[in-house]
Amino acid sequence: MTDPDAEFWAAYDAKQALRRRDPLLTLEDGEDAIRSALKRTARPLEVGGFRPSGALEATCFGEVRLSLPGEAWPTHNGTPMFPLVQLNITQAGIQGGPLADCALITIYMSHEFQSSDHTLSRPYGEAGFAVRSYPSVDGLVPVDAPNYESPLKPFECQWLDPVDDYANNDLAGDMVDTSEISVYDFDWHQTSALTKVGGWPATIQSEPWWMYQPDAPEVDFALQIMREDKAGWYCDSLFLARGRDDPDLWAADVQMY
């Protein structure tokens, strides 16, 4: 008789080994090598605080302004979701990574989405959230929104300057020997805890669920949406990753303090 727990951990170890640097970096490799291995670029977002433009293609929180002609508004269990963000990735200027082919992303949430849900979604499926990506804003039209209930107050947003973003100890273990190294000991270390595209997830409990579930599809972290009191979004951290082989597949993980 096979041991399900043993099978799980064997599959987990195999998945970990595929993405782990071999050998892991140690202090002997030098601080510059460690810093380079942990570094990514992120573009944080500021919600409100300036005169809105009203542009249809603007980055917005609590509002979606554009969609394809005739594109259906996402629903969950028959109820319209509420718009969480519209992100103009072209204006963010992030080069490469899982969003390299995206000009605009829109994200919707269900009132029934639970922070404990480890959910996979496609743009037109009935999951607790929906992400739609567009390679260009050309051809998009003003969204035809149904009546929906939203806990959010809409605001336009602006992109802040790019920042160097570094993996925290939850995630650095794929590259450095965290039994020897705590990344928090380096004065250059930071993981931006703002709403952002790119960079690393600013985890507060563990690595995201899709990293330790051996049967989860291969996905790459793309963006995070953090608590935004001004807009009435009180979720501490929503991490979203995009399918590596299936770009229409998205994974969501929520972590709470």
Coordinates of C-alpha atoms in Angstrom, one line a residue:
M1 CA 0.0 0.0 0.0
T2 CA 1.4 3.4 -0.9
D3 CA 1.6 6.2 1.6
P4 CA -0.2 9.3 0.2
D5 CA 1.8 11.6 2.4
A6 CA 5.1 10.1 1.2
E7 CA 3.9 10.4 -2.5
F8 CA 3.0 14.1 -1.9
W9 CA 6.4 15.0 -0.4
A10 CA 8.2 13.1 -3.1
A11 CA 6.4 15.0 -5.7
Y12 CA 7.0 18.2 -3.8
D13 CA 10.7 17.6 -3.5
A14 CA 10.9 16.8 -7.3
K15 CA 9.1 20.1 -8.1
Q16 CA 11.4 22.0 -5.8
A17 CA 14.5 20.5 -7.3
L18 CA 13.5 21.5 -10.8
R19 CA 13.5 25.2 -10.0
R20 CA 16.3 25.3 -7.4
R21 CA 19.7 26.6 -8.3
D22 CA 22.3 24.0 -8.0
P23 CA 24.5 24.6 -6.1
L24 CA 22.8 27.2 -3.9
L25 CA 24.7 30.4 -3.4
T26 CA 26.6 30.8 -0.1
L27 CA 28.4 33.7 1.6
E28 CA 31.6 32.4 -0.1
D29 CA 30.0 33.4 -3.5
G30 CA 30.0 37.1 -2.4
E31 CA 27.3 39.6 -1.7
D32 CA 27.2 40.9 -5.3
A33 CA 26.4 37.5 -6.6
I34 CA 23.7 37.0 -4.0
R35 CA 22.2 40.4 -4.7
S36 CA 22.1 39.8 -8.4
A37 CA 20.4 36.4 -8.0
L38 CA 17.6 37.9 -5.9
K39 CA 17.0 41.1 -7.8
R40 CA 14.0 41.9 -10.0
T41 CA 12.4 45.1 -11.1
A42 CA 8.9 46.1 -9.8
R43 CA 6.7 49.0 -10.7
P44 CA 4.5 50.1 -7.7
L45 CA 1.2 51.8 -8.0
E46 CA -0.3 54.8 -6.2
V47 CA -4.0 54.9 -5.8
G48 CA -5.6 58.4 -6.2
G49 CA -4.1 61.6 -4.8
F50 CA -4.1 63.5 -8.2
R51 CA -6.5 64.9 -10.7
P52 CA -7.9 62.0 -12.7
S53 CA -7.6 62.1 -16.5
G54 CA -10.8 60.3 -17.3
A55 CA -8.9 58.4 -20.0
L56 CA -10.5 55.1 -20.9
E57 CA -7.1 53.4 -20.9
A58 CA -6.0 54.8 -17.5
T59 CA -4.9 52.5 -14.7
C60 CA -7.8 52.4 -12.2
F61 CA -8.6 50.8 -8.9
G62 CA -12.2 49.7 -8.3
E63 CA -13.1 50.3 -11.9
V64 CA -12.7 48.7 -15.4
R65 CA -13.3 50.9 -18.4
L66 CA -12.3 48.8 -21.4
S67 CA -13.1 45.4 -22.9
L68 CA -13.4 43.7 -26.2
P69 CA -16.6 44.5 -28.2
G70 CA -19.3 42.2 -27.0
E71 CA -17.2 40.7 -24.3
A72 CA -19.3 39.3 -21.5
W73 CA -18.9 40.7 -17.9
P74 CA -17.6 38.0 -15.6
T75 CA -19.9 36.3 -13.2
H76 CA -19.5 33.9 -10.3
N77 CA -22.5 31.6 -9.4
G78 CA -24.6 33.7 -11.6
T79 CA -23.8 37.0 -9.9
P80 CA -21.7 39.8 -11.6
M81 CA -18.3 40.2 -10.1
F82 CA -17.1 43.6 -9.1
P83 CA -14.1 45.3 -10.9
L84 CA -10.9 45.3 -8.8
V85 CA -8.3 46.9 -11.1
Q86 CA -7.6 47.9 -14.7
L87 CA -3.8 48.0 -15.2
N88 CA -2.2 49.7 -18.2
I89 CA 0.9 47.6 -18.5
T90 CA 2.2 49.6 -21.4
Q91 CA 2.5 52.7 -19.2
A92 CA 4.1 50.6 -16.5
G93 CA 7.1 50.0 -18.8
I94 CA 7.9 46.6 -17.4
Q95 CA 10.0 44.7 -19.9
G96 CA 9.9 41.0 -20.2
G97 CA 8.5 38.5 -17.7
P98 CA 5.0 37.0 -17.7
L99 CA 3.3 40.2 -18.7
A100 CA 5.6 40.9 -21.7
D101 CA 2.7 40.4 -24.2
C102 CA 0.2 42.4 -22.2
A103 CA -0.9 46.0 -22.9
L104 CA -3.9 46.1 -20.5
I105 CA -5.1 43.7 -17.7
T106 CA -8.4 43.8 -16.0
I107 CA -9.2 41.9 -12.8
Y108 CA -12.6 41.1 -11.3
M109 CA -13.5 39.6 -7.9
S110 CA -16.5 37.7 -6.5
H111 CA -18.0 38.7 -3.2
E112 CA -17.8 34.9 -2.4
F113 CA -14.0 34.6 -3.0
Q114 CA -12.5 33.2 0.2
S115 CA -9.0 34.0 1.4
S116 CA -8.5 30.3 1.9
D117 CA -9.4 29.5 -1.7
H118 CA -6.4 28.3 -3.8
T119 CA -8.0 29.1 -7.1
L120 CA -7.2 28.7 -10.8
S121 CA -9.0 30.9 -13.3
R122 CA -9.4 31.4 -17.0
P123 CA -10.9 34.6 -18.4
Y124 CA -14.4 33.2 -19.1
G125 CA -14.6 30.5 -16.4
E126 CA -16.8 30.6 -13.2
A127 CA -14.0 31.0 -10.6
G128 CA -13.9 33.4 -7.7
F129 CA -11.9 35.9 -9.7
A130 CA -11.3 36.6 -13.4
V131 CA -8.2 38.1 -15.2
R132 CA -8.4 39.3 -18.7
S133 CA -5.3 40.4 -20.6
Y134 CA -5.1 42.3 -23.9
P135 CA -2.1 42.6 -26.2
S136 CA -3.2 46.1 -27.3
V137 CA -5.7 48.8 -26.3
D138 CA -6.5 49.2 -30.0
G139 CA -9.9 47.7 -30.7
L140 CA -11.0 47.9 -27.1
V141 CA -14.3 49.7 -26.4
P142 CA -16.0 51.2 -23.3
V143 CA -17.1 48.4 -21.1
D144 CA -20.8 47.5 -21.1
A145 CA -21.2 46.9 -17.3
P146 CA -24.2 45.3 -15.7
N147 CA -25.6 46.4 -12.4
Y148 CA -23.1 45.0 -9.8
E149 CA -22.4 45.6 -6.1
S150 CA -19.0 46.7 -5.2
P151 CA -17.3 47.5 -1.8
L152 CA -14.8 49.8 -3.6
K153 CA -14.6 53.5 -4.3
P154 CA -13.1 54.0 -7.8
F155 CA -9.8 55.9 -8.2
E156 CA -7.5 56.4 -11.1
C157 CA -3.9 55.4 -10.3
Q158 CA -0.4 56.4 -11.3
W159 CA 2.7 54.3 -11.6
L160 CA 5.5 55.2 -9.2
D161 CA 9.2 55.0 -10.2
P162 CA 10.5 51.4 -10.8
V163 CA 12.2 49.9 -7.8
D164 CA 14.7 47.1 -7.2
D165 CA 12.8 44.2 -5.6
Y166 CA 14.4 41.3 -3.8
A167 CA 13.1 37.9 -2.8
N168 CA 12.4 37.5 0.9
N169 CA 13.4 34.4 2.9
D170 CA 10.2 32.6 1.9
L171 CA 11.4 32.6 -1.7
A172 CA 15.1 33.1 -1.7
G173 CA 15.7 29.5 -0.8
D174 CA 15.6 28.5 -4.5
M175 CA 18.8 30.6 -5.1
V176 CA 20.7 31.0 -1.8
D177 CA 21.4 28.8 1.2
T178 CA 18.9 30.3 3.7
S179 CA 20.2 28.0 6.4
E180 CA 23.4 30.1 6.3
I181 CA 22.0 33.4 4.8
S182 CA 19.1 35.6 6.0
V183 CA 18.4 38.1 3.2
Y184 CA 17.1 40.5 5.8
D185 CA 20.6 41.0 7.0
F186 CA 21.6 42.9 3.8
D187 CA 21.0 46.6 4.0
W188 CA 19.9 46.7 0.3
H189 CA 17.2 44.1 0.8
Q190 CA 13.6 45.1 0.2
T191 CA 10.4 43.5 -1.1
S192 CA 7.9 46.1 -2.0
A193 CA 4.7 45.7 -0.1
L194 CA 2.7 48.0 -2.4
T195 CA 0.4 47.1 -5.2
K196 CA 2.7 46.4 -8.1
V197 CA 3.5 44.6 -11.2
G198 CA 6.7 42.6 -11.5
G199 CA 9.2 41.9 -8.7
W200 CA 8.6 39.4 -6.0
P201 CA 5.5 38.6 -3.9
A202 CA 5.8 40.3 -0.5
T203 CA 4.6 37.1 1.3
I204 CA 3.7 37.3 5.0
Q205 CA 3.0 33.7 5.8
S206 CA 4.8 31.3 3.4
E207 CA 5.7 30.9 -0.3
P208 CA 2.5 31.1 -2.5
W209 CA 0.5 28.0 -2.6
W210 CA 1.3 27.3 -6.3
M211 CA 5.0 26.8 -5.4
Y212 CA 4.5 24.0 -2.9
Q213 CA 1.5 22.1 -4.5
P214 CA 3.2 19.5 -6.7
D215 CA 0.2 19.0 -8.9
A216 CA -0.3 22.7 -9.6
P217 CA 0.5 23.9 -13.1
E218 CA 3.6 25.9 -13.7
V219 CA 2.9 29.6 -13.2
D220 CA 5.1 32.7 -12.8
F221 CA 4.3 35.5 -10.3
A222 CA 3.1 38.6 -12.2
L223 CA 1.6 41.1 -9.8
Q224 CA 0.3 41.8 -6.3
I225 CA -2.6 43.8 -5.0
M226 CA -2.2 45.0 -1.5
R227 CA -4.5 46.7 1.1
E228 CA -5.7 50.0 -0.3
D229 CA -7.7 51.7 2.4
K230 CA -8.5 54.8 0.3
A231 CA -10.4 52.6 -2.2
G232 CA -11.9 50.3 0.5
W233 CA -9.9 47.2 -0.4
Y234 CA -8.9 45.6 2.9
C235 CA -7.3 42.4 1.7
D236 CA -3.7 42.4 3.0
S237 CA -2.2 40.7 0.0
L238 CA -3.5 39.1 -3.2
F239 CA -0.8 37.5 -5.3
L240 CA -1.5 36.6 -9.0
A241 CA 0.6 34.3 -11.2
R242 CA 0.2 33.6 -14.9
G243 CA 0.5 30.2 -16.5
R244 CA 3.8 29.5 -18.1
D245 CA 2.5 27.3 -20.9
D246 CA -1.1 28.5 -20.8
P247 CA -1.2 32.4 -20.6
D248 CA -4.9 32.4 -20.1
L249 CA -4.5 30.5 -16.8
W250 CA -4.1 32.5 -13.6
A251 CA -3.5 31.4 -10.1
A252 CA -4.5 33.5 -7.0
D253 CA -3.2 33.3 -3.4
V254 CA -4.3 35.5 -0.6
Q255 CA -2.3 35.9 2.6
M256 CA -3.6 37.8 5.7
Y257 CA -1.9 39.2 8.8

